């Protein structure tokens, strides 16, 4: 019983301690977010207790992220005092504060440079890397040379973390002082060949920021950078893929070879060969051979190495890396490589909404040029009820892009999907309108069959009787485009539309129908309904809206022009020579006088003979419509009617009127909405923004360079591996301290950067940097064997030629020293 009571008491004690610790932690969390007076903060920063200093630094750094720098700048001197603290957390917070406020207090920040320089020799590699990062982050131009020396020390550091920090500090130092470029390029060339993949990734990022055009620095490191691509972090992979995109375009020409197509039916070829006569002309065979040829792309071995290395990156968790690989395959590879990236691209649609939006833009960009592989993924493009407007617009566009390349069953499914959204009145009106436009794009595709186009037209004609005026107007706009593409086969469609004039209430819908009736009024003169439609519309002309009135006047003018062309007026008689012209002197009278037609026009028109001659119904309708427009309130309508009256008043202007009114209209094309973005590079921000970012994309957008012409590419031998290894690594293993010291001593004479005249900065007409590899790394046994051989050779030479070495002992010692120096240099 005592043991049970003891256990229960211990449990209660542990419970009380846990609750107390949780209460203290919550209180500490609350107090850390509360603002303290400046005097109390300065007291904490000046305290000798490391705990108090750490608490004060946490509060100051928190304030620096929440408030402008002017609020935390008074604590600058109090924070800088703790830069020499041996505590690593304290130093980290001091460095963070120093990076944020060094520009505001440059003179005071310079006082901490000596302490930061001492940290570059610290035994902790993290502290060395942090010190180098802080030194390069203090944007004071006076310390540019000190930063350059720190980078030099970091490039030769044993820790890869320090070398990575040195690589990231190179563009910062170049921004401080561009005069340090030559020495920084030397450091950068060394870091590009580093064996550590995360050091090489940082070096590539620094290269793109500092000197992206100096591709001559990449030649010797190309074949070592590509295999490291898989092990780099996401930022390094993105930078390397971006660099390789430009490098491949400028260094690997696009070679295309023609080969014969593989015939799937060999029996047909054999029969054609046997049935051909012996004396047949060779032109037919040449044409058939030309048709059987296809173009294939021959990839450079180095480019193929890049494309194969990128394939595992399609499984990356970072969506930007997947899009970067797809961009590499789209612009550098062949369709076979691109098809492997389609699945990973589509899988990005399962991500968050913002990533899904960006992925859809890139998928549409790829689908514009290669729509066939996306047919199998059609189910991912179906619109969901939870999709945002910017998402379902892109999905509808994808459905219309893959529609012509799908089987009949898939085409039927897509049309059923679009028809559902076009009939749903409770949905977003924008979705209904986009669904109608998508049906029109599906029917306008050149690969769509006549049966499918007829079904699309039936779906659109079913919307004419809808109560939604916007739906009817949008459907008629699409129908008008379809009829203009093939007017001969849509005569009955125009008649059906004319019958729906009474049911159409929208002004735009009525205007579209009237325009179609007038446009195709002259196709079949025997079965023409334009005159009857004009007669019906003339009765309610006053009640029509202005868009419909404009089209009615245009219809009347077109009908009248067709009537004049079918019944031309009689040509005026030519005057006989010697007689006065009736146009100038009037008509000749029997009594010998003349009559002026302008003075007696009203009298002639009112004669009984003129009253018995009734005008043609078409002419009467035309004059009636023009008479009604004379008193309309629309200035545009009155001016347009006056223009038509002037054109058709005289027979001499009939030809001009026919040219203006009856001219053939161009076939309207409704391209995909993303056609305007087709020129932007896949994965760029300008592809998402579009033309809203300005002409040529956003600021900083770089288009892809053109392929280098064959014969102008750099020498492939520049990409041969020089065999150089890192100072601290060899053969994939870490060297010991003695080996590192020997390697550092011998690397001065063994490894160097020599300038040799080449063709340019990319290997053409310029200077390129090549690392010499004449000497290989030697072990201790090699050195001893070489010394023994040299001693034996010296004894033989002494025996044979003693007279040459008997001059003086000083000369012998000098020669031995020189020989030893020569061996070290080798």
mmCIF file of N, CA, C and O in Angstrom, residues 437-470:
data_model
loop_
_atom_site.group_PDB
_atom_site.id
_atom_site.type_symbol
_atom_site.label_atom_id
_atom_site.label_comp_id
_atom_site.label_asym_id
_atom_site.label_seq_id
_atom_site.Cartn_x
_atom_site.Cartn_y
_atom_site.Cartn_z
ATOM 1 N N UNK A 437 -18.238 29.887 -76.464
ATOM 2 C CA UNK A 437 -17.077 30.166 -77.315
ATOM 3 C C UNK A 437 -16.230 28.916 -77.522
ATOM 4 O O UNK A 437 -15.657 28.720 -78.608
ATOM 5 N N UNK A 438 -16.140 28.078 -76.498
ATOM 6 C CA UNK A 438 -15.372 26.843 -76.637
ATOM 7 C C UNK A 438 -16.018 25.913 -77.659
ATOM 8 O O UNK A 438 -15.313 25.247 -78.433
ATOM 9 N N UNK A 439 -17.350 25.858 -77.686
ATOM 10 C CA UNK A 439 -18.032 25.046 -78.699
ATOM 11 C C UNK A 439 -17.714 25.569 -80.090
ATOM 12 O O UNK A 439 -17.476 24.800 -81.034
ATOM 13 N N UNK A 440 -17.682 26.882 -80.236
ATOM 14 C CA UNK A 440 -17.339 27.452 -81.538
ATOM 15 C C UNK A 440 -15.912 27.123 -81.950
ATOM 16 O O UNK A 440 -15.652 26.814 -83.121
ATOM 17 N N UNK A 441 -14.956 27.162 -81.001
ATOM 18 C CA UNK A 441 -13.574 26.829 -81.350
ATOM 19 C C UNK A 441 -13.431 25.353 -81.710
ATOM 20 O O UNK A 441 -12.615 24.994 -82.560
ATOM 21 N N UNK A 442 -14.221 24.501 -81.055
ATOM 22 C CA UNK A 442 -14.169 23.079 -81.397
ATOM 23 C C UNK A 442 -14.657 22.832 -82.817
ATOM 24 O O UNK A 442 -14.099 22.003 -83.546
ATOM 25 N N UNK A 443 -15.686 23.540 -83.239
ATOM 26 C CA UNK A 443 -16.229 23.319 -84.580
ATOM 27 C C UNK A 443 -15.382 23.971 -85.660
ATOM 28 O O UNK A 443 -15.427 23.558 -86.819
ATOM 29 N N UNK A 444 -14.607 24.995 -85.317
ATOM 30 C CA UNK A 444 -13.805 25.698 -86.312
ATOM 31 C C UNK A 444 -12.456 25.046 -86.571
ATOM 32 O O UNK A 444 -11.737 25.464 -87.478
ATOM 33 N N UNK A 445 -12.099 24.052 -85.803
ATOM 34 C CA UNK A 445 -10.800 23.420 -85.995
ATOM 35 C C UNK A 445 -10.751 22.720 -87.346
ATOM 36 O O UNK A 445 -11.737 22.143 -87.819
ATOM 37 N N UNK A 446 -9.594 22.793 -87.974
ATOM 38 C CA UNK A 446 -9.438 22.190 -89.296
ATOM 39 C C UNK A 446 -9.485 20.675 -89.242
ATOM 40 O O UNK A 446 -9.830 20.025 -90.229
ATOM 41 N N UNK A 447 -9.133 20.081 -88.090
ATOM 42 C CA UNK A 447 -9.137 18.631 -87.972
ATOM 43 C C UNK A 447 -10.494 18.064 -87.577
ATOM 44 O O UNK A 447 -10.653 16.846 -87.481
ATOM 45 N N UNK A 448 -11.495 18.922 -87.352
ATOM 46 C CA UNK A 448 -12.812 18.464 -86.947
ATOM 47 C C UNK A 448 -13.586 17.976 -88.170
ATOM 48 O O UNK A 448 -13.591 18.629 -89.214
ATOM 49 N N UNK A 449 -14.276 16.862 -88.027
ATOM 50 C CA UNK A 449 -15.046 16.309 -89.137
ATOM 51 C C UNK A 449 -16.321 17.109 -89.346
ATOM 52 O O UNK A 449 -16.756 17.892 -88.495
ATOM 53 N N UNK A 450 -16.948 16.887 -90.527
ATOM 54 C CA UNK A 450 -18.184 17.603 -90.855
ATOM 55 C C UNK A 450 -19.321 17.191 -89.922
ATOM 56 O O UNK A 450 -20.167 18.011 -89.555
ATOM 57 N N UNK A 451 -19.343 15.939 -89.514
ATOM 58 C CA UNK A 451 -20.391 15.473 -88.614
ATOM 59 C C UNK A 451 -20.293 16.147 -87.255
ATOM 60 O O UNK A 451 -21.304 16.573 -86.677
ATOM 61 N N UNK A 452 -19.071 16.282 -86.758
ATOM 62 C CA UNK A 452 -18.894 16.945 -85.463
ATOM 63 C C UNK A 452 -19.211 18.431 -85.555
ATOM 64 O O UNK A 452 -19.799 19.004 -84.630
ATOM 65 N N UNK A 453 -18.847 19.071 -86.657
ATOM 66 C CA UNK A 453 -19.180 20.491 -86.838
ATOM 67 C C UNK A 453 -20.677 20.703 -86.885
ATOM 68 O O UNK A 453 -21.199 21.688 -86.340
ATOM 69 N N UNK A 454 -21.387 19.781 -87.529
ATOM 70 C CA UNK A 454 -22.851 19.894 -87.576
ATOM 71 C C UNK A 454 -23.453 19.754 -86.179
ATOM 72 O O UNK A 454 -24.423 20.449 -85.830
ATOM 73 N N UNK A 455 -22.884 18.873 -85.357
ATOM 74 C CA UNK A 455 -23.392 18.732 -83.997
ATOM 75 C C UNK A 455 -23.146 19.998 -83.185
ATOM 76 O O UNK A 455 -23.997 20.436 -82.410
ATOM 77 N N UNK A 456 -21.982 20.609 -83.352
ATOM 78 C CA UNK A 456 -21.686 21.859 -82.657
ATOM 79 C C UNK A 456 -22.676 22.952 -83.071
ATOM 80 O O UNK A 456 -23.141 23.730 -82.225
ATOM 81 N N UNK A 457 -23.010 22.994 -84.350
ATOM 82 C CA UNK A 457 -23.958 24.002 -84.820
ATOM 83 C C UNK A 457 -25.340 23.755 -84.242
ATOM 84 O O UNK A 457 -26.055 24.705 -83.882
ATOM 85 N N UNK A 458 -25.747 22.503 -84.116
ATOM 86 C CA UNK A 458 -27.054 22.207 -83.520
ATOM 87 C C UNK A 458 -27.106 22.625 -82.060
ATOM 88 O O UNK A 458 -28.128 23.137 -81.578
ATOM 89 N N UNK A 459 -25.994 22.414 -81.352
ATOM 90 C CA UNK A 459 -25.965 22.846 -79.951
ATOM 91 C C UNK A 459 -26.094 24.360 -79.828
ATOM 92 O O UNK A 459 -26.758 24.863 -78.900
ATOM 93 N N UNK A 460 -25.516 25.081 -80.748
ATOM 94 C CA UNK A 460 -25.596 26.542 -80.696
ATOM 95 C C UNK A 460 -26.964 27.042 -81.123
ATOM 96 O O UNK A 460 -27.476 28.021 -80.564
ATOM 97 N N UNK A 461 -27.571 26.392 -82.115
ATOM 98 C CA UNK A 461 -28.906 26.813 -82.558
ATOM 99 C C UNK A 461 -29.960 26.566 -81.481
ATOM 100 O O UNK A 461 -30.992 27.250 -81.451
ATOM 101 N N UNK A 462 -29.693 25.625 -80.604
ATOM 102 C CA UNK A 462 -30.654 25.363 -79.529
ATOM 103 C C UNK A 462 -30.704 26.489 -78.510
ATOM 104 O O UNK A 462 -31.648 26.569 -77.716
ATOM 105 N N UNK A 463 -29.704 27.386 -78.519
ATOM 106 C CA UNK A 463 -29.691 28.490 -77.556
ATOM 107 C C UNK A 463 -30.472 29.703 -78.033
ATOM 108 O O UNK A 463 -30.627 30.657 -77.266
ATOM 109 N N UNK A 464 -30.914 29.707 -79.287
ATOM 110 C CA UNK A 464 -31.558 30.913 -79.815
ATOM 111 C C UNK A 464 -32.871 31.195 -79.103
ATOM 112 O O UNK A 464 -33.241 32.347 -78.870
ATOM 113 N N UNK A 465 -33.590 30.172 -78.740
ATOM 114 C CA UNK A 465 -34.867 30.374 -78.049
ATOM 115 C C UNK A 465 -34.731 30.575 -76.560
ATOM 116 O O UNK A 465 -35.751 30.589 -75.858
ATOM 117 N N UNK A 466 -33.534 30.751 -76.041
ATOM 118 C CA UNK A 466 -33.330 30.913 -74.609
ATOM 119 C C UNK A 466 -33.776 32.302 -74.158
ATOM 120 O O UNK A 466 -33.813 33.268 -74.936
ATOM 121 N N UNK A 467 -34.140 32.386 -72.883
ATOM 122 C CA UNK A 467 -34.549 33.678 -72.322
ATOM 123 C C UNK A 467 -33.362 34.552 -71.943
ATOM 124 O O UNK A 467 -33.541 35.754 -71.699
ATOM 125 N N UNK A 468 -32.206 33.976 -71.885
ATOM 126 C CA UNK A 468 -30.991 34.729 -71.553
ATOM 127 C C UNK A 468 -30.521 35.466 -72.795
ATOM 128 O O UNK A 468 -30.086 34.858 -73.782
ATOM 129 N N UNK A 469 -30.617 36.804 -72.772
ATOM 130 C CA UNK A 469 -30.253 37.598 -73.950
ATOM 131 C C UNK A 469 -28.769 37.505 -74.243
ATOM 132 O O UNK A 469 -28.345 37.455 -75.402
ATOM 133 N N UNK A 470 -27.931 37.457 -73.194
ATOM 134 C CA UNK A 470 -26.485 37.372 -73.408
ATOM 135 C C UNK A 470 -26.088 36.031 -74.031
ATOM 136 O O UNK A 470 -25.201 35.975 -74.895
#
